[in-house]
mmCIF file of C-alpha atoms in Angstrom:
data_model
loop_
_atom_site.group_PDB
_atom_site.id
_atom_site.type_symbol
_atom_site.label_atom_id
_atom_site.label_comp_id
_atom_site.label_asym_id
_atom_site.label_seq_id
_atom_site.Cartn_x
_atom_site.Cartn_y
_atom_site.Cartn_z
ATOM 1 C CA GLY A 1 0.000 0.000 0.000
ATOM 2 C CA SER A 2 0.910 3.677 -0.178
ATOM 3 C CA ASN A 3 1.163 4.321 3.578
ATOM 4 C CA HIS A 4 4.950 4.002 3.777
ATOM 5 C CA PHE A 5 5.535 3.530 7.497
ATOM 6 C CA MET A 6 2.402 1.462 8.021
ATOM 7 C CA GLU A 7 3.543 -1.021 5.373
ATOM 8 C CA ILE A 8 6.950 -1.306 7.037
ATOM 9 C CA ALA A 9 5.258 -1.883 10.392
ATOM 10 C CA LYS A 10 2.896 -4.514 8.986
ATOM 11 C CA LEU A 11 5.704 -6.694 7.673
ATOM 12 C CA ARG A 12 7.718 -6.318 10.870
ATOM 13 C CA ALA A 13 4.605 -7.249 12.863
ATOM 14 C CA VAL A 14 4.144 -10.443 10.830
ATOM 15 C CA ARG A 15 7.403 -11.858 12.166
ATOM 16 C CA LEU A 16 6.459 -11.007 15.750
ATOM 17 C CA LEU A 17 3.040 -12.590 15.345
ATOM 18 C CA TRP A 18 4.442 -15.697 13.663
ATOM 19 C CA ALA A 19 6.710 -16.350 16.631
ATOM 20 C CA GLN A 20 3.897 -15.628 19.081
ATOM 21 C CA ALA A 21 1.477 -17.939 17.278
ATOM 22 C CA GLU A 22 4.011 -20.773 17.191
ATOM 23 C CA ALA A 23 4.594 -20.391 20.917
ATOM 24 C CA ALA A 24 0.850 -20.340 21.615
ATOM 25 C CA PHE A 25 0.308 -23.577 19.681
ATOM 26 C CA GLY A 26 3.417 -25.261 21.054
ATOM 27 C CA ARG A 27 5.135 -25.443 17.693
ATOM 28 C CA THR A 28 8.866 -25.679 17.121
ATOM 29 C CA PRO A 29 10.119 -22.180 16.214
ATOM 30 C CA SER A 30 10.674 -21.673 12.498
ATOM 31 C CA THR A 31 11.392 -18.793 10.160
ATOM 32 C CA VAL A 32 8.501 -17.297 8.223
ATOM 33 C CA ARG A 33 9.151 -16.419 4.592
ATOM 34 C CA ILE A 34 7.391 -13.267 3.404
ATOM 35 C CA HIS A 35 6.619 -12.537 -0.239
ATOM 36 C CA ALA A 36 5.339 -9.018 -0.937
ATOM 37 C CA ARG A 37 3.568 -7.621 -3.979
ATOM 38 C CA THR A 38 2.916 -3.998 -4.860
ATOM 39 C CA ALA A 39 -0.715 -2.974 -4.484
ATOM 40 C CA GLY A 40 -3.190 -2.700 -7.320
ATOM 41 C CA GLU A 41 -6.016 -0.832 -5.629
ATOM 42 C CA ASN A 42 -4.314 2.574 -5.685
ATOM 43 C CA LYS A 43 -3.165 2.527 -9.315
ATOM 44 C CA THR A 44 -4.781 4.916 -11.773
ATOM 45 C CA LEU A 45 -5.531 5.216 -15.463
ATOM 46 C CA PHE A 46 -5.054 8.984 -15.538
ATOM 47 C CA ASP A 47 -1.658 10.543 -14.846
ATOM 48 C CA PRO A 48 -0.146 7.039 -15.094
ATOM 49 C CA HIS A 49 3.412 8.188 -14.416
ATOM 50 C CA VAL A 50 2.406 8.637 -10.779
ATOM 51 C CA ASN A 51 2.011 4.857 -10.698
ATOM 52 C CA MET A 52 5.787 4.582 -11.022
ATOM 53 C CA LEU A 53 6.193 6.702 -7.894
ATOM 54 C CA ARG A 54 3.595 4.608 -6.099
ATOM 55 C CA VAL A 55 5.195 1.247 -6.847
ATOM 56 C CA THR A 56 8.665 2.567 -5.989
ATOM 57 C CA THR A 57 7.461 3.713 -2.571
ATOM 58 C CA GLU A 58 5.632 0.425 -2.036
ATOM 59 C CA ALA A 59 8.673 -1.606 -3.043
ATOM 60 C CA LEU A 60 10.854 0.426 -0.688
ATOM 61 C CA SER A 61 8.390 -0.173 2.159
ATOM 62 C CA ALA A 62 8.408 -3.911 1.495
ATOM 63 C CA VAL A 63 12.203 -4.144 1.487
ATOM 64 C CA LEU A 64 12.613 -2.000 4.601
ATOM 65 C CA GLY A 65 9.914 -4.077 6.279
ATOM 66 C CA GLY A 66 11.944 -7.219 5.705
ATOM 67 C CA CYS A 67 10.268 -9.113 2.868
ATOM 68 C CA ASP A 68 12.193 -12.086 1.471
ATOM 69 C CA SER A 69 10.945 -11.725 -2.097
ATOM 70 C CA LEU A 70 9.053 -9.049 -3.964
ATOM 71 C CA THR A 71 6.894 -8.708 -7.058
ATOM 72 C CA ILE A 72 6.650 -5.224 -8.551
ATOM 73 C CA THR A 73 3.654 -5.143 -10.860
ATOM 74 C CA PRO A 74 3.822 -2.720 -13.812
ATOM 75 C CA CYS A 75 0.725 -0.566 -14.096
ATOM 76 C CA GLY A 76 0.572 2.128 -16.745
ATOM 77 C CA PHE A 77 4.243 1.666 -17.622
ATOM 78 C CA ASP A 78 6.432 -1.008 -19.216
ATOM 79 C CA ALA A 79 7.502 -4.181 -17.408
ATOM 80 C CA HIS A 80 11.200 -3.392 -17.801
ATOM 81 C CA LEU A 81 10.695 -0.254 -15.705
ATOM 82 C CA ALA A 82 9.266 -2.391 -12.920
ATOM 83 C CA ASP A 83 12.360 -4.591 -13.158
ATOM 84 C CA ASN A 84 14.543 -1.512 -12.929
ATOM 85 C CA VAL A 85 13.023 -0.617 -9.560
ATOM 86 C CA HIS A 86 14.389 -3.911 -8.211
ATOM 87 C CA HIS A 87 17.847 -3.138 -9.544
ATOM 88 C CA ILE A 88 17.873 0.444 -8.264
ATOM 89 C CA LEU A 89 16.847 -0.567 -4.743
ATOM 90 C CA ARG A 90 19.395 -3.371 -4.666
ATOM 91 C CA GLU A 91 22.361 -2.224 -6.737
ATOM 92 C CA GLU A 92 22.223 1.558 -6.264
ATOM 93 C CA SER A 93 20.540 1.964 -2.880
ATOM 94 C CA HIS A 94 22.201 -1.192 -1.464
ATOM 95 C CA LEU A 95 19.118 -2.121 0.528
ATOM 96 C CA ASP A 96 20.198 -5.761 0.443
ATOM 97 C CA LYS A 97 23.078 -4.793 2.733
ATOM 98 C CA VAL A 98 20.936 -3.657 5.681
ATOM 99 C CA LEU A 99 18.853 -5.658 8.138
ATOM 100 C CA ASP A 100 15.722 -4.173 9.698
ATOM 101 C CA PRO A 101 16.696 -0.493 9.366
ATOM 102 C CA GLY A 102 13.530 0.521 11.219
ATOM 103 C CA ALA A 103 14.712 -1.137 14.429
ATOM 104 C CA GLY A 104 15.288 1.417 17.162
ATOM 105 C CA SER A 105 13.104 4.075 15.563
ATOM 106 C CA TYR A 106 10.509 5.032 18.173
ATOM 107 C CA TYR A 107 7.850 5.722 15.537
ATOM 108 C CA VAL A 108 8.392 2.481 13.610
ATOM 109 C CA GLU A 109 8.661 0.391 16.778
ATOM 110 C CA ALA A 110 5.504 1.935 18.269
ATOM 111 C CA LEU A 111 3.590 1.460 15.027
ATOM 112 C CA THR A 112 4.778 -2.144 14.731
ATOM 113 C CA ASP A 113 3.685 -2.837 18.302
ATOM 114 C CA ALA A 114 0.260 -1.269 17.728
ATOM 115 C CA VAL A 115 -0.310 -3.276 14.540
ATOM 116 C CA ALA A 116 0.809 -6.509 16.207
ATOM 117 C CA ARG A 117 -1.433 -5.964 19.236
ATOM 118 C CA GLN A 118 -4.522 -5.243 17.148
ATOM 119 C CA ALA A 119 -3.823 -8.176 14.848
ATOM 120 C CA TRP A 120 -3.364 -10.532 17.823
ATOM 121 C CA THR A 121 -6.651 -9.342 19.328
ATOM 122 C CA LEU A 122 -8.400 -10.076 16.021
ATOM 123 C CA PHE A 123 -6.675 -13.468 15.798
ATOM 124 C CA GLN A 124 -7.932 -14.396 19.267
ATOM 125 C CA ALA A 125 -11.468 -13.316 18.340
ATOM 126 C CA ILE A 126 -11.342 -15.501 15.217
ATOM 127 C CA GLU A 127 -10.127 -18.482 17.243
ATOM 128 C CA ALA A 128 -12.887 -17.896 19.801
ATOM 129 C CA ALA A 129 -15.411 -17.992 16.940
ATOM 130 C CA GLY A 130 -14.243 -21.493 16.001
ATOM 131 C CA GLY A 131 -11.308 -20.721 13.728
ATOM 132 C CA PHE A 132 -10.912 -19.015 10.389
ATOM 133 C CA ALA A 133 -13.166 -21.386 8.407
ATOM 134 C CA ALA A 134 -16.059 -20.920 10.831
ATOM 135 C CA TRP A 135 -15.460 -17.170 11.065
ATOM 136 C CA ARG A 136 -15.526 -16.859 7.293
ATOM 137 C CA ALA A 137 -18.613 -19.053 6.956
ATOM 138 C CA SER A 138 -20.433 -16.805 9.429
ATOM 139 C CA GLY A 139 -20.072 -13.876 7.039
ATOM 140 C CA ALA A 140 -17.846 -11.924 9.423
ATOM 141 C CA LEU A 141 -14.961 -11.799 6.949
ATOM 142 C CA ASP A 142 -17.115 -10.473 4.114
ATOM 143 C CA ALA A 143 -18.659 -7.899 6.451
ATOM 144 C CA ALA A 144 -15.235 -6.685 7.605
ATOM 145 C CA LEU A 145 -13.907 -6.455 4.055
ATOM 146 C CA SER A 146 -17.033 -4.625 2.843
ATOM 147 C CA LYS A 147 -16.784 -2.114 5.680
ATOM 148 C CA ALA A 148 -13.117 -1.450 4.926
ATOM 149 C CA ARG A 149 -13.816 -1.096 1.221
ATOM 150 C CA GLU A 150 -16.727 1.294 1.788
ATOM 151 C CA GLY A 151 -14.554 3.421 4.048
ATOM 152 C CA LYS A 152 -11.833 3.672 1.405
ATOM 153 C CA GLU A 153 -14.313 4.437 -1.369
ATOM 154 C CA LYS A 154 -15.945 7.187 0.683
ATOM 155 C CA ALA A 155 -12.564 8.741 1.498
ATOM 156 C CA VAL A 156 -11.705 8.866 -2.214
ATOM 157 C CA ALA A 157 -15.180 10.037 -3.289
ATOM 158 C CA THR A 158 -15.083 12.931 -0.812
ATOM 159 C CA ARG A 159 -11.442 13.583 -1.770
ATOM 160 C CA ARG A 160 -10.215 13.112 1.794
ATOM 161 C CA ARG A 161 -7.831 10.556 0.341
ATOM 162 C CA VAL A 162 -6.017 11.998 -2.650
ATOM 163 C CA LEU A 163 -5.218 10.087 -5.820
ATOM 164 C CA VAL A 164 -3.040 12.568 -7.703
ATOM 165 C CA GLY A 165 -4.286 13.138 -11.237
ATOM 166 C CA THR A 166 -7.595 11.387 -10.570
ATOM 167 C CA ASN A 167 -9.591 12.959 -7.745
ATOM 168 C CA ASN A 168 -7.300 15.949 -7.308
ATOM 169 C CA TYR A 169 -4.888 17.917 -9.505
ATOM 170 C CA PRO A 170 -6.261 16.446 -12.759
ATOM 171 C CA ASN A 171 -4.642 17.159 -16.095
ATOM 172 C CA VAL A 172 -7.787 18.092 -18.010
ATOM 173 C CA ALA A 173 -5.947 17.981 -21.341
ATOM 174 C CA GLU A 174 -5.076 14.315 -20.852
ATOM 175 C CA ARG A 175 -6.993 11.752 -22.905
ATOM 176 C CA ARG A 176 -6.861 8.098 -21.880
ATOM 177 C CA LEU A 177 -9.875 6.526 -23.602
ATOM 178 C CA ASP A 178 -7.715 4.319 -25.838
ATOM 179 C CA ALA A 179 -5.663 3.099 -22.866
ATOM 180 C CA ALA A 180 -8.613 2.125 -20.650
ATOM 181 C CA SER A 181 -8.615 -1.518 -21.756
ATOM 182 C CA ARG A 182 -4.970 -1.942 -20.718
ATOM 183 C CA MET A 183 -5.600 -1.382 -17.024
ATOM 184 C CA PRO A 184 -5.448 -4.480 -14.809
ATOM 185 C CA GLY A 185 -8.666 -6.059 -13.628
ATOM 186 C CA GLY A 186 -9.918 -6.095 -10.062
ATOM 187 C CA TRP A 187 -11.176 -3.411 -7.741
ATOM 188 C CA ARG A 188 -9.360 -0.076 -7.742
ATOM 189 C CA LEU A 189 -9.955 3.088 -5.755
ATOM 190 C CA ALA A 190 -9.901 5.251 -8.876
ATOM 191 C CA SER A 191 -12.532 3.295 -10.817
ATOM 192 C CA ALA A 192 -15.499 5.555 -10.018
ATOM 193 C CA PHE A 193 -13.650 8.750 -11.001
ATOM 194 C CA GLU A 194 -12.236 7.094 -14.102
ATOM 195 C CA ALA A 195 -15.723 6.032 -15.199
ATOM 196 C CA ILE A 196 -16.870 9.657 -14.894
ATOM 197 C CA ARG A 197 -13.872 10.974 -16.818
ATOM 198 C CA LEU A 198 -14.163 8.364 -19.592
ATOM 199 C CA ARG A 199 -17.881 9.098 -19.915
ATOM 200 C CA THR A 200 -17.019 12.735 -20.611
ATOM 201 C CA GLU A 201 -14.384 11.687 -23.150
ATOM 202 C CA ARG A 202 -16.860 9.465 -25.009
ATOM 203 C CA HIS A 203 -19.396 12.297 -25.014
ATOM 204 C CA ALA A 204 -16.812 14.736 -26.383
ATOM 205 C CA ALA A 205 -15.771 12.253 -29.072
ATOM 206 C CA ALA A 206 -19.392 11.731 -30.124
ATOM 207 C CA THR A 207 -20.507 15.382 -30.061
ATOM 208 C CA GLY A 208 -17.266 17.217 -30.762
ATOM 209 C CA ARG A 209 -17.726 19.318 -27.631
ATOM 210 C CA THR A 210 -16.599 19.061 -24.024
ATOM 211 C CA PRO A 211 -19.018 20.474 -21.419
ATOM 212 C CA ARG A 212 -17.869 23.940 -20.334
ATOM 213 C CA VAL A 213 -17.887 25.086 -16.724
ATOM 214 C CA LEU A 214 -17.551 28.828 -16.114
ATOM 215 C CA LEU A 215 -16.066 29.944 -12.803
ATOM 216 C CA LEU A 216 -17.517 33.379 -12.158
ATOM 217 C CA GLU A 217 -15.406 35.114 -9.514
ATOM 218 C CA HIS A 218 -16.738 38.070 -7.553
ATOM 219 C CA GLY A 219 -16.003 40.019 -4.410
ATOM 220 C CA ASP A 220 -13.526 39.161 -1.669
ATOM 221 C CA LEU A 221 -10.253 38.354 -3.451
ATOM 222 C CA LYS A 222 -8.868 35.728 -1.064
ATOM 223 C CA THR A 223 -12.102 33.759 -0.770
ATOM 224 C CA ARG A 224 -13.034 33.844 -4.433
ATOM 225 C CA LYS A 225 -9.560 32.712 -5.548
ATOM 226 C CA ALA A 226 -9.549 29.825 -3.069
ATOM 227 C CA ARG A 227 -13.002 28.658 -4.118
ATOM 228 C CA ALA A 228 -12.207 29.005 -7.813
ATOM 229 C CA ALA A 229 -9.083 26.872 -7.356
ATOM 230 C CA PHE A 230 -11.171 24.278 -5.516
ATOM 231 C CA CYS A 231 -13.741 24.158 -8.326
ATOM 232 C CA LEU A 232 -11.057 23.997 -10.997
ATOM 233 C CA ASN A 233 -9.921 20.738 -9.414
ATOM 234 C CA PHE A 234 -13.413 19.501 -8.549
ATOM 235 C CA PHE A 235 -14.953 19.781 -12.018
ATOM 236 C CA GLY A 236 -11.672 19.003 -13.737
ATOM 237 C CA CYS A 237 -11.903 15.517 -12.234
ATOM 238 C CA ALA A 238 -14.844 14.903 -14.591
ATOM 239 C CA GLY A 239 -12.856 16.022 -17.620
ATOM 240 C CA PHE A 240 -14.964 19.166 -18.039
ATOM 241 C CA ASP A 241 -13.561 22.272 -19.724
ATOM 242 C CA VAL A 242 -13.234 24.559 -16.700
ATOM 243 C CA ALA A 243 -12.345 28.219 -17.166
ATOM 244 C CA ARG A 244 -12.510 31.503 -15.292
ATOM 245 C CA GLY A 245 -14.437 34.322 -16.942
ATOM 246 C CA GLU A 246 -17.439 36.645 -16.882
ATOM 247 C CA SER A 247 -19.426 35.739 -19.992
ATOM 248 C CA VAL A 248 -22.081 33.108 -19.276
ATOM 249 C CA ALA A 249 -23.164 32.911 -22.919
ATOM 250 C CA ASP A 250 -21.776 29.497 -23.883
ATOM 251 C CA ALA A 251 -21.400 27.907 -20.448
ATOM 252 C CA ASP A 252 -23.052 24.587 -19.623
ATOM 253 C CA LEU A 253 -22.592 25.216 -15.906
ATOM 254 C CA VAL A 254 -21.941 28.474 -14.076
ATOM 255 C CA VAL A 255 -20.185 28.295 -10.712
ATOM 256 C CA LEU A 256 -20.298 31.332 -8.451
ATOM 257 C CA CYS A 257 -17.047 31.832 -6.541
ATOM 258 C CA SER A 258 -17.361 34.475 -3.854
ATOM 259 C CA SER A 259 -17.724 34.900 -0.096
ATOM 260 C CA ASP A 260 -20.826 33.744 1.779
ATOM 261 C CA PRO A 261 -22.184 37.254 2.536
ATOM 262 C CA GLU A 262 -21.978 38.217 -1.145
ATOM 263 C CA TYR A 263 -23.622 35.129 -2.635
ATOM 264 C CA LEU A 264 -27.299 36.080 -2.453
ATOM 265 C CA ALA A 265 -26.891 39.389 -4.283
ATOM 266 C CA LEU A 266 -24.621 37.730 -6.846
ATOM 267 C CA ALA A 267 -27.086 34.893 -7.449
ATOM 268 C CA LYS A 268 -29.970 37.332 -7.938
ATOM 269 C CA ASP A 269 -27.876 39.137 -10.545
ATOM 270 C CA VAL A 270 -26.521 36.110 -12.442
ATOM 271 C CA CYS A 271 -29.345 33.544 -12.409
ATOM 272 C CA PRO A 272 -31.792 35.602 -14.529
ATOM 273 C CA ARG A 273 -29.061 36.191 -17.130
ATOM 274 C CA THR A 274 -28.355 32.574 -18.002
ATOM 275 C CA THR A 275 -30.196 29.391 -18.899
ATOM 276 C CA ALA A 276 -27.288 27.305 -17.610
ATOM 277 C CA PRO A 277 -27.589 25.800 -14.129
ATOM 278 C CA VAL A 278 -25.928 27.944 -11.476
ATOM 279 C CA ILE A 279 -23.870 26.358 -8.700
ATOM 280 C CA VAL A 280 -22.450 27.980 -5.583
ATOM 281 C CA ALA A 281 -18.936 27.120 -4.419
ATOM 282 C CA GLY A 282 -19.335 26.728 -0.688
ATOM 283 C CA ASN A 283 -21.894 25.707 1.894
ATOM 284 C CA PRO A 284 -23.563 28.858 3.280
ATOM 285 C CA LYS A 285 -26.011 26.941 5.481
ATOM 286 C CA ASP A 286 -28.001 29.969 6.618
ATOM 287 C CA GLN A 287 -28.660 31.032 3.009
ATOM 288 C CA ILE A 288 -29.394 27.711 1.288
ATOM 289 C CA ASP A 289 -33.152 28.233 0.946
ATOM 290 C CA ALA A 290 -32.822 31.860 -0.169
ATOM 291 C CA LEU A 291 -30.188 30.948 -2.745
ATOM 292 C CA ARG A 292 -32.325 28.140 -4.144
ATOM 293 C CA GLU A 293 -35.247 30.567 -4.444
ATOM 294 C CA ALA A 294 -32.910 32.903 -6.342
ATOM 295 C CA GLY A 295 -32.226 30.128 -8.849
ATOM 296 C CA VAL A 296 -29.151 28.305 -7.530
ATOM 297 C CA ALA A 297 -29.269 24.628 -8.480
ATOM 298 C CA ASP A 298 -26.543 23.100 -6.328
ATOM 299 C CA PHE A 299 -23.662 23.636 -3.909
ATOM 300 C CA VAL A 300 -20.154 22.155 -4.011
ATOM 301 C CA HIS A 301 -17.752 22.254 -1.075
ATOM 302 C CA VAL A 302 -15.089 20.248 0.738
ATOM 303 C CA GLY A 303 -17.724 17.951 2.225
ATOM 304 C CA SER A 304 -19.303 17.094 -1.134
ATOM 305 C CA ASN A 305 -19.233 13.552 -2.446
ATOM 306 C CA ALA A 306 -17.525 14.311 -5.749
ATOM 307 C CA VAL A 307 -18.478 11.002 -7.368
ATOM 308 C CA ASP A 308 -22.191 11.475 -6.669
ATOM 309 C CA THR A 309 -22.159 15.182 -7.541
ATOM 310 C CA LEU A 310 -20.257 14.844 -10.813
ATOM 311 C CA THR A 311 -22.276 11.804 -11.906
ATOM 312 C CA SER A 312 -25.498 13.677 -11.198
ATOM 313 C CA TRP A 313 -24.397 16.673 -13.262
ATOM 314 C CA GLN A 314 -23.299 14.469 -16.127
ATOM 315 C CA HIS A 315 -26.780 12.985 -16.283
ATOM 316 C CA ARG A 316 -28.386 16.434 -16.092
ATOM 317 C CA LEU A 317 -26.172 17.613 -18.948
ATOM 318 C CA GLY A 318 -27.107 14.608 -21.062
ATOM 319 C CA ILE A 319 -23.789 12.795 -20.718
ATOM 320 C CA GLU A 320 -24.819 9.158 -20.590
ATOM 321 C CA ASP A 321 -22.933 5.861 -20.644
ATOM 322 C CA ASN A 322 -23.491 5.121 -24.323
ATOM 323 C CA ARG A 323 -20.807 2.724 -25.506
#
């Protein structure tokens, strides 16, 4: 995974737990062999060069954590580049010459201990339930995995967890429709955002036009610039053509970027002048009803579920999944 120190701690904890489990079951002590593989869930179709950074960090975590063997899976780049990561870590960084470099680090040791303790508590609960087979048959495993997956998906959808180039800092000029079929199968965190982005690309290819979002800035300089930058990222994640300006003539969506006290007057001025839906950047809770009466259609802010919001606006703009 991409959490560098957590991945180191997890592998270090495995060796502690292996020894503890053998002692608990009265087994003769033996050495556990650990094979690690770079993750697939955090890899992305868009901005694929970031995948190289991801797998390099993951490989480094695995080696520092003490894995015995490692598979680095290419994703969005050639296989020989994945091989090169092995060689760089071994031949240039000399990581094969060190043993447990995290030992003695208070942070790594504390994290390893915390992971081991929680894992041992879970192990004891599974044994108390009749063992792994019985625990799995009861549906507890599926429930735990579903809960973890939902938590990750929500963090990505609300952009609390950043996937560079996908749910934040998108390159709106990038086109990846032809490369979509080359992504590996299985569940990935970026899938929902990628589906939105590819839907926009197919629409643009079919109609010759990308939906245009106008960011209309007004009033307090600091607030309007911050909210415009937020919306540039937010709507850019859908592959929309997002631009700052004042003319609402050819906009498909108009986003008001201002301060909360100035929004109502701005909405009353702009809404009658355009047939495009008007959105407010922010969440002025005490003005929601008044702004809707003035013609505002929606609100986007840091608490918004970007996947739901962008999908909804695609449907309202007539961007459907026609393949």
